[in-house]
Structure formats: structure tokens, C-alpha cells
Short mmCIF file of C-alpha atoms in Angstrom, two decimals:
data_model
loop_
_atom_site.label_atom_id
_atom_site.label_comp_id
_atom_site.label_asym_id
_atom_site.label_seq_id
_atom_site.Cartn_x
_atom_site.Cartn_y
_atom_site.Cartn_z
CA MET E 1 98.03 115.23 107.35
CA ILE E 2 98.74 111.52 107.80
CA GLU E 3 97.72 110.02 111.13
CA PHE E 4 99.80 107.12 112.47
CA ILE E 5 97.48 106.11 115.30
CA LYS E 6 96.39 102.80 113.73
CA PHE E 7 99.98 101.98 112.77
CA ARG E 8 101.14 102.52 116.36
CA LYS E 9 98.34 100.19 117.52
CA PHE E 10 99.54 97.60 115.00
CA LEU E 11 103.05 97.81 116.48
CA GLU E 12 101.54 97.29 119.94
CA LYS E 13 99.81 94.19 118.59
CA ILE E 14 103.13 92.86 117.30
CA HIS E 15 104.72 93.53 120.69
CA SER E 16 101.98 91.71 122.60
CA GLU E 17 101.51 88.74 120.25
CA CYS E 18 105.01 88.14 118.86
CA LEU E 19 107.30 88.81 121.83
CA PHE E 20 107.49 85.14 122.81
CA GLU E 21 106.43 83.50 119.54
CA GLU E 22 107.20 85.15 116.20
CA LYS E 23 104.39 84.96 113.66
CA PRO E 24 103.17 86.94 110.64
CA LEU E 25 100.43 89.49 111.26
CA TYR E 26 98.07 91.22 108.86
CA GLU E 27 95.92 94.29 109.44
CA LYS E 28 93.43 95.92 107.05
CA SER E 29 93.07 99.67 106.44
CA VAL E 30 95.83 100.85 108.75
CA PHE E 31 96.33 103.88 106.52
CA GLU E 32 93.35 105.77 105.11
CA SER E 33 95.51 108.19 103.08
CA SER E 34 98.46 107.40 100.85
CA ILE E 35 101.88 107.84 102.43
CA LEU E 36 103.69 107.49 99.09
CA SER E 37 103.06 108.47 95.46
CA TRP E 38 104.24 107.72 91.94
CA ASP E 39 105.86 111.16 92.00
CA ASP E 40 108.10 109.84 94.78
CA VAL E 41 109.04 106.90 92.56
CA ASN E 42 109.79 109.23 89.64
CA ASN E 43 111.94 111.40 91.91
CA ALA E 44 113.86 108.37 93.16
CA ILE E 45 114.67 107.32 89.59
CA ASN E 46 115.32 110.77 88.11
CA PHE E 47 117.36 112.22 90.97
CA ASN E 48 119.30 109.11 91.99
CA ILE E 49 117.58 108.69 95.35
CA GLY E 50 118.26 105.17 96.54
CA VAL E 51 119.41 102.15 94.55
CA VAL E 52 117.18 100.67 91.83
CA ASP E 53 116.93 96.93 91.15
CA ILE E 54 115.01 95.54 88.20
CA ILE E 55 113.46 92.10 88.68
CA ASP E 56 112.75 90.07 85.55
CA ASN E 57 109.89 87.59 85.07
CA ASP E 58 112.06 84.75 86.42
CA GLY E 59 112.58 86.59 89.70
CA ASN E 60 116.19 87.52 88.96
CA ARG E 61 117.89 90.93 89.19
CA CYS E 62 118.84 92.60 85.91
CA GLU E 63 122.12 94.43 85.46
CA ILE E 64 121.89 98.24 85.34
CA PRO E 65 124.89 100.19 83.93
CA VAL E 66 126.40 102.84 86.20
CA SER E 67 128.67 105.84 85.69
CA GLN E 68 130.64 107.93 88.17
CA TYR E 69 129.74 111.56 88.77
CA PHE E 70 132.66 113.89 88.00
CA TRP E 71 132.25 115.94 91.19
CA SER E 72 132.16 113.02 93.64
CA ASN E 73 132.63 109.28 94.00
CA LYS E 74 128.90 108.67 93.79
CA LEU E 75 127.74 106.25 91.11
CA PHE E 76 124.69 107.06 89.00
CA GLN E 77 122.53 104.32 87.50
CA ASN E 78 121.47 104.63 83.86
CA LYS E 79 117.95 106.10 83.96
CA ASN E 80 117.13 105.15 80.35
CA VAL E 81 117.78 101.48 81.06
CA ILE E 82 115.72 101.60 84.27
CA VAL E 83 112.74 103.28 82.62
CA ASP E 84 112.84 101.00 79.56
CA ASP E 85 112.98 97.91 81.79
CA ILE E 86 110.01 99.06 83.88
CA LYS E 87 107.92 100.03 80.85
CA SER E 88 108.65 96.65 79.26
CA GLY E 89 106.88 94.95 82.16
CA ASN E 90 109.55 94.27 84.80
CA CYS E 91 109.16 94.82 88.53
CA PHE E 92 111.31 97.44 90.26
CA SER E 93 112.75 97.70 93.74
CA ILE E 94 114.30 100.91 95.07
CA SER E 95 116.21 100.63 98.37
CA GLN E 96 117.67 103.35 100.61
CA CYS E 97 114.60 105.61 100.24
CA PHE E 98 114.56 106.52 103.93
CA PHE E 99 114.35 110.28 103.25
CA ILE E 100 112.10 110.19 100.17
CA ASN E 101 109.31 112.05 101.98
CA LYS E 102 108.25 113.16 105.44
CA ASN E 103 105.72 110.35 105.90
CA ILE E 104 108.28 107.62 105.31
CA ASN E 105 110.82 109.31 107.57
CA THR E 106 108.20 109.48 110.34
CA LEU E 107 107.24 105.81 109.89
CA LEU E 108 110.83 104.66 110.28
CA SER E 109 111.23 106.81 113.37
CA ILE E 110 108.13 105.27 114.95
CA ILE E 111 109.40 101.72 114.39
CA GLU E 112 112.91 102.51 115.63
CA ASP E 113 111.48 104.13 118.77
CA LYS E 114 109.35 101.05 119.48
CA PHE E 115 111.81 98.25 118.72
CA TYR E 116 115.59 97.70 118.93
CA VAL E 117 116.06 97.94 115.15
CA VAL E 118 117.48 100.03 112.33
CA CYS E 119 115.09 100.56 109.40
CA ASP E 120 115.26 101.33 105.70
CA ALA E 121 112.55 102.04 103.11
CA HIS E 122 112.26 100.03 99.89
CA LEU E 123 109.78 100.83 97.12
CA TYR E 124 108.35 97.93 95.08
CA GLY E 125 106.06 98.10 92.09
CA GLY E 126 105.20 97.53 88.48
CA ILE E 127 103.10 99.43 85.97
CA ASN E 128 101.29 96.46 84.46
CA GLY E 129 100.22 92.92 85.21
CA GLN E 130 103.35 91.40 83.69
CA ALA E 131 105.67 92.50 86.52
CA ASN E 132 106.60 89.55 88.73
CA SER E 133 108.46 89.73 92.01
CA PHE E 134 111.02 87.49 93.74
CA SER E 135 110.27 83.80 94.07
CA PRO E 136 109.81 82.48 97.66
CA HIS E 137 112.79 83.67 99.71
CA VAL E 138 113.88 84.85 103.16
CA ASP E 139 115.02 88.20 104.50
CA ILE E 140 117.19 88.29 107.59
CA PRO E 141 115.49 91.42 109.03
CA SER E 142 111.89 91.65 110.12
CA ASN E 143 109.78 93.32 107.44
CA PHE E 144 106.72 95.56 107.24
CA ILE E 145 104.82 95.64 103.92
CA ILE E 146 102.43 98.54 103.27
CA GLN E 147 100.26 98.44 100.17
CA ILE E 148 100.08 101.84 98.46
CA GLU E 149 98.24 101.16 95.18
CA GLY E 150 96.71 98.13 93.49
CA GLU E 151 96.50 94.74 95.13
CA THR E 152 99.11 92.09 95.84
CA PRO E 153 98.50 88.51 96.99
CA TRP E 154 101.08 87.27 99.51
CA LYS E 155 102.04 83.87 100.88
CA ILE E 156 103.91 83.59 104.16
CA TYR E 157 105.25 80.13 104.86
CA LYS E 158 105.76 78.26 108.14
CA ASN E 159 109.36 77.50 107.21
CA ILE E 160 112.12 79.48 108.93
CA ALA E 161 115.68 79.49 107.56
CA SER E 162 118.65 78.81 109.81
CA ASP E 163 120.38 81.84 111.32
CA MET E 164 123.78 80.17 110.76
CA TYR E 165 123.91 81.00 107.04
CA PRO E 166 123.99 84.30 105.11
CA GLN E 167 120.87 85.43 103.29
CA GLU E 168 122.45 85.07 99.83
CA TYR E 169 123.35 81.41 100.49
CA ILE E 170 119.87 80.54 101.76
CA ASN E 171 118.17 82.18 98.78
CA SER E 172 120.41 80.39 96.28
CA PHE E 173 118.25 77.29 96.73
CA LYS E 174 115.37 77.29 94.25
CA ASN E 175 113.89 73.86 95.00
CA LEU E 176 111.31 74.86 97.61
CA ASP E 177 108.80 72.01 97.45
CA CYS E 178 109.07 71.66 101.23
CA LEU E 179 107.39 75.01 101.91
CA GLU E 180 104.09 74.98 103.82
CA ILE E 181 101.76 78.01 103.78
CA ASP E 182 101.10 79.69 107.11
CA LEU E 183 99.28 82.86 106.01
CA GLU E 184 97.79 83.77 102.64
CA VAL E 185 96.39 87.29 102.19
CA THR E 186 95.77 89.89 99.49
CA LEU E 187 96.98 93.38 100.40
CA ASN E 188 94.89 96.35 99.29
CA PRO E 189 95.78 100.04 99.66
CA GLY E 190 96.32 100.93 103.33
CA ASP E 191 96.82 97.31 104.48
CA VAL E 192 99.92 96.30 106.44
CA LEU E 193 101.67 92.93 106.69
CA TYR E 194 104.35 92.02 109.25
CA ILE E 195 106.81 89.30 108.18
CA PRO E 196 109.07 87.84 110.90
CA PRO E 197 112.82 87.49 110.26
CA ARG E 198 114.10 84.55 108.18
CA ARG E 199 110.53 83.49 107.34
CA TYR E 200 109.99 82.32 103.75
CA HIS E 201 107.57 84.55 101.87
CA ALA E 202 106.61 85.66 98.36
CA ALA E 203 104.48 88.29 96.64
CA PHE E 204 102.38 87.47 93.57
CA PRO E 205 101.54 90.90 92.09
CA VAL E 206 98.65 91.47 89.70
CA GLY E 207 98.18 94.62 87.65
CA LYS E 208 99.68 98.02 88.36
CA ARG E 209 100.78 98.26 91.96
CA LEU E 210 103.02 100.11 94.38
CA SER E 211 104.07 99.05 97.85
CA LEU E 212 106.47 100.04 100.60
CA SER E 213 108.72 97.54 102.35
CA ILE E 214 110.40 98.49 105.63
CA PRO E 215 113.19 96.03 106.54
CA SER E 216 113.97 96.36 110.23
CA ALA E 217 117.35 94.92 111.18
CA SER E 218 117.98 94.01 114.79
CA ARG E 219 120.65 96.18 116.39
CA LYS E 220 121.83 93.23 118.47
CA TYR E 221 123.66 91.93 115.39
CA SER E 222 125.24 95.17 114.22
CA ASN E 223 125.40 97.46 117.27
CA VAL E 224 124.53 100.30 114.88
CA THR E 225 122.47 103.22 116.10
CA PRO E 226 119.71 104.68 113.89
CA ILE E 227 120.55 107.79 111.90
CA ASP E 228 119.24 111.17 112.99
CA ARG E 229 115.75 111.36 111.44
CA SER E 230 115.00 114.82 112.82
CA VAL E 231 114.08 117.48 110.26
CA TYR E 232 115.93 120.76 110.86
CA ASP E 233 115.40 124.31 109.58
CA ILE E 234 118.59 126.38 109.43
CA THR E 235 116.63 129.62 108.97
CA ARG E 236 115.08 129.46 112.45
#
């Protein structure tokens, strides 16, 4: 059984140290057991859980063909293309994995109970050392990064993007010589990294690795309430 005591303490640390001055925070060995597995990744790809993105070695998204399921309007991504792209050395990202297992569902609930946010779960990884990730960029939501397997060096920069522009516009700029490093760490299994909103950051993966990203969007912008994360049993 996974214990979330250290993770709750990490959230308390964020609350006490970042309430009046946002900054990145890093904590080692928050999780002693794995909260995610490669079986979860396989299930996401094989059973169309979430949305898969393939990231090439230049940090760009690759196109994945889709087809519509006869019995609904749901679109299914081509699994052969996804698997071939990953095995050829590309990085993958799988968003909307909020119900992929009980551990992840519990994690999101804990964050949403603590802060005024709505969370999602994104899986990131690669099966060899060739898989790169995105070049330095910003995310509008706050972000939690949890290392599951392997190691990943990270750079968090002092630069904060303006809140007056959409994320896609900000990240269209590739000339980032102005960036200044604020925090540089290497995440190992069980480590957690908090990245403040609109803060430039980048991962520099090495070898086979798997990580969980939890984007946490402020509800003050969307006025959206979190989904019901309770787990029900209709037989009782």
C-alpha cells in the first residue's frame, strides 16, 4: 500500500514557502514505492486511455493518425504508429491519465483538496537514451514532476513568461539565450519537483525513464470544479 505522508508534507512545504513568493522546490525520496508501472503505460496505449503525443529529437510533436470508432464519436489513435515511434527512440507523452490507477487518482485528489486547482496526470518517458523531451518552455499551470524510473536532469529557469499571452504563442519562440538557471537537479525514482506556473523549464532525459507530470490549473481562471474522484462499488 502506497503511503502519501511525505507527499502531503511536501505540499505543506509548498504552502509555507511559496504562498507569497513562487519558487521551484525539489524533494528527494518522497515515494519509496512506485506509484506507476510500465503496465500502466501499455494499458494507456493499447486501450486508448488518454491522448498520446510523440516528441521527436528536435522537441516537436509528431503526427499520429486517428480513426473514429463505429459505436461512438471517440477517436482512436493508431497504436502501430505510436509503438513504432517509441521503439525507434522518440519520447512519449500521454495526457488525460487521471484514472489510470488508484494511486494516481488519490494523488490528484490530495492536491485538489489542498489547493484551488484542477489536476490531470501526464505520463512521460522513453525506452532508450535517444529519447529527447521538449526544449525549454513554459506551462501555464503549476506542475508536479514525480520520477518513476531512471533518472532525468532538469533545469528550472528564473525567467517567467507574461500572463497576457497564450501558452502556444509563448512557446513559439525558440531563441532562448536570455534564460538564466535558477535550479538544476537530477530526479531519481521517488523524487518530486514542483515547477511554478509560467516558469521556463526543460528536462534532459538520459537512458530509459518514466515520469509522472501533474499539471494543476488554477480554478480562478476557469471556475471549473474538480471531477468526482471517488471510487464506487455498485455491488454494495
